[in-house]
């Protein structure tokens, strides 16, 4: 493959025939990882004269965004906002944390590509480690979100009153756990979720068997494989049925979710998100539940 700079971006060109070999993607990710960390730490971008040596110039000015990865039609990018680069007081991610981000991007990208091929665009945003110390307006600015309403979270909820025989997620309509997506700017209406789930089981179970409650953090991480602040309803350890707030499904064209690591956020078209949630099962998989 080949790396090269322009004034504000670093690009990758993969030569030869298209390949799905994991080693090829991993090699590209790890090479870019070193470059990504260098740019993040130095807060600059190269000019054309430095492209041959892949050096990052000190005089290039702050880098507003960093985009890369046109891999076999699937574009994956990492973007930095100038606020994060200018915040010298913000702690830097450790080497282990950067490697974990790399693994999360690869895991999610591989999953999405297996479902949609090259029909979508993934855009990952690396945020400062102080991201959750700031208000929602700041987070929207740092992630380049169109508005605060476009930032959402995925909450794993447990039906604490499910019948004793319901222990897993094999039946989406009557699952022990649900992955609920809601905007940060709106309150999670657990009663609405409860009534929706009970309504799907009318004539089968009474409403007393439905009581969705926040899943303990440790159990959520075990079920999803993602820590708090990083949960995304894709490539989870467990195929948890999705419940999507109608304001996301019906009002937004794109949404910013957790990116598999607490310092990564993911931009994804809502239409593709809904399709991905549907294709987690077999050909007759239920669409995500919209509440």
PDB file of N, CA and C in Angstrom, residues 8 19 66 71 73 81 92 95 115 146-147 157 162 184 188 190 195 198 214 217 224 231-232 240:
ATOM      1  N   UNK A   8      -4.053  18.669   4.364  1.00  0.00           N
ATOM      2  CA  UNK A   8      -4.823  18.440   5.581  1.00  0.00           C
ATOM      3  C   UNK A   8      -5.145  16.974   5.827  1.00  0.00           C
ATOM      4  N   UNK A  19      -8.967  -7.855  -1.431  1.00  0.00           N
ATOM      5  CA  UNK A  19      -8.774  -9.022  -0.580  1.00  0.00           C
ATOM      6  C   UNK A  19      -9.444  -8.802   0.756  1.00  0.00           C
ATOM      7  N   UNK A  66      -8.578  14.670   9.957  1.00  0.00           N
ATOM      8  CA  UNK A  66      -7.693  13.665   9.399  1.00  0.00           C
ATOM      9  C   UNK A  66      -8.555  12.526   8.893  1.00  0.00           C
ATOM     10  N   UNK A  71     -10.719   1.749   1.523  1.00  0.00           N
ATOM     11  CA  UNK A  71     -10.339   0.345   1.398  1.00  0.00           C
ATOM     12  C   UNK A  71     -11.406  -0.440   0.645  1.00  0.00           C
ATOM     13  N   UNK A  73     -13.538   0.226  -1.417  1.00  0.00           N
ATOM     14  CA  UNK A  73     -14.831   0.893  -1.504  1.00  0.00           C
ATOM     15  C   UNK A  73     -15.414   1.302  -0.172  1.00  0.00           C
ATOM     16  N   UNK A  81     -10.797  17.330  15.815  1.00  0.00           N
ATOM     17  CA  UNK A  81     -11.200  18.724  15.836  1.00  0.00           C
ATOM     18  C   UNK A  81     -10.046  19.561  16.377  1.00  0.00           C
ATOM     19  N   UNK A  92      -2.979  12.568  27.149  1.00  0.00           N
ATOM     20  CA  UNK A  92      -2.798  11.824  25.910  1.00  0.00           C
ATOM     21  C   UNK A  92      -3.169  10.364  26.121  1.00  0.00           C
ATOM     22  N   UNK A  95      -0.342   4.105  24.931  1.00  0.00           N
ATOM     23  CA  UNK A  95      -0.099   3.232  23.781  1.00  0.00           C
ATOM     24  C   UNK A  95      -1.094   2.081  23.747  1.00  0.00           C
ATOM     25  N   UNK A 115     -21.825  -7.190   6.281  1.00  0.00           N
ATOM     26  CA  UNK A 115     -23.269  -7.046   6.116  1.00  0.00           C
ATOM     27  C   UNK A 115     -23.651  -6.178   4.924  1.00  0.00           C
ATOM     28  N   UNK A 146     -23.910  17.480  13.281  1.00  0.00           N
ATOM     29  CA  UNK A 146     -24.746  18.566  12.773  1.00  0.00           C
ATOM     30  C   UNK A 146     -25.443  19.347  13.885  1.00  0.00           C
ATOM     31  N   UNK A 147     -25.772  18.650  14.982  1.00  0.00           N
ATOM     32  CA  UNK A 147     -26.387  19.301  16.138  1.00  0.00           C
ATOM     33  C   UNK A 147     -26.247  18.378  17.339  1.00  0.00           C
ATOM     34  N   UNK A 157     -30.375  -2.768  28.444  1.00  0.00           N
ATOM     35  CA  UNK A 157     -31.393  -2.878  29.482  1.00  0.00           C
ATOM     36  C   UNK A 157     -31.769  -4.336  29.694  1.00  0.00           C
ATOM     37  N   UNK A 162     -38.763 -10.826  33.407  1.00  0.00           N
ATOM     38  CA  UNK A 162     -38.984 -11.844  32.372  1.00  0.00           C
ATOM     39  C   UNK A 162     -39.238 -13.194  33.022  1.00  0.00           C
ATOM     40  N   UNK A 184     -28.718  11.735  23.543  1.00  0.00           N
ATOM     41  CA  UNK A 184     -28.289  12.306  24.819  1.00  0.00           C
ATOM     42  C   UNK A 184     -29.179  13.471  25.230  1.00  0.00           C
ATOM     43  N   UNK A 188     -34.505   8.957  28.462  1.00  0.00           N
ATOM     44  CA  UNK A 188     -34.957   7.615  28.129  1.00  0.00           C
ATOM     45  C   UNK A 188     -36.280   7.361  28.835  1.00  0.00           C
ATOM     46  N   UNK A 190     -38.423   4.831  29.957  1.00  0.00           N
ATOM     47  CA  UNK A 190     -38.476   3.381  30.196  1.00  0.00           C
ATOM     48  C   UNK A 190     -39.903   2.846  30.187  1.00  0.00           C
ATOM     49  N   UNK A 195     -44.070  -0.581  27.697  1.00  0.00           N
ATOM     50  CA  UNK A 195     -45.366  -0.761  27.043  1.00  0.00           C
ATOM     51  C   UNK A 195     -45.201  -1.326  25.633  1.00  0.00           C
ATOM     52  N   UNK A 198     -44.326  -5.031  25.973  1.00  0.00           N
ATOM     53  CA  UNK A 198     -45.522  -5.756  26.411  1.00  0.00           C
ATOM     54  C   UNK A 198     -46.520  -5.862  25.276  1.00  0.00           C
ATOM     55  N   UNK A 214     -31.845  -0.546  33.679  1.00  0.00           N
ATOM     56  CA  UNK A 214     -30.457  -0.411  33.266  1.00  0.00           C
ATOM     57  C   UNK A 214     -29.658  -1.625  33.708  1.00  0.00           C
ATOM     58  N   UNK A 217     -23.203  -2.349  34.818  1.00  0.00           N
ATOM     59  CA  UNK A 217     -22.121  -2.008  33.895  1.00  0.00           C
ATOM     60  C   UNK A 217     -21.255  -3.215  33.532  1.00  0.00           C
ATOM     61  N   UNK A 224     -21.801  -7.057  25.519  1.00  0.00           N
ATOM     62  CA  UNK A 224     -21.502  -6.309  24.294  1.00  0.00           C
ATOM     63  C   UNK A 224     -20.040  -6.395  23.858  1.00  0.00           C
ATOM     64  N   UNK A 231     -20.248   1.749  23.840  1.00  0.00           N
ATOM     65  CA  UNK A 231     -21.170   0.741  23.316  1.00  0.00           C
ATOM     66  C   UNK A 231     -21.764   1.174  21.977  1.00  0.00           C
ATOM     67  N   UNK A 232     -21.706   0.275  21.019  1.00  0.00           N
ATOM     68  CA  UNK A 232     -22.317   0.463  19.709  1.00  0.00           C
ATOM     69  C   UNK A 232     -23.110  -0.814  19.423  1.00  0.00           C
ATOM     70  N   UNK A 240     -27.938  -8.861  20.721  1.00  0.00           N
ATOM     71  CA  UNK A 240     -28.999  -8.265  21.530  1.00  0.00           C
ATOM     72  C   UNK A 240     -29.978  -7.520  20.640  1.00  0.00           C
TER      73      UNK A 240
END
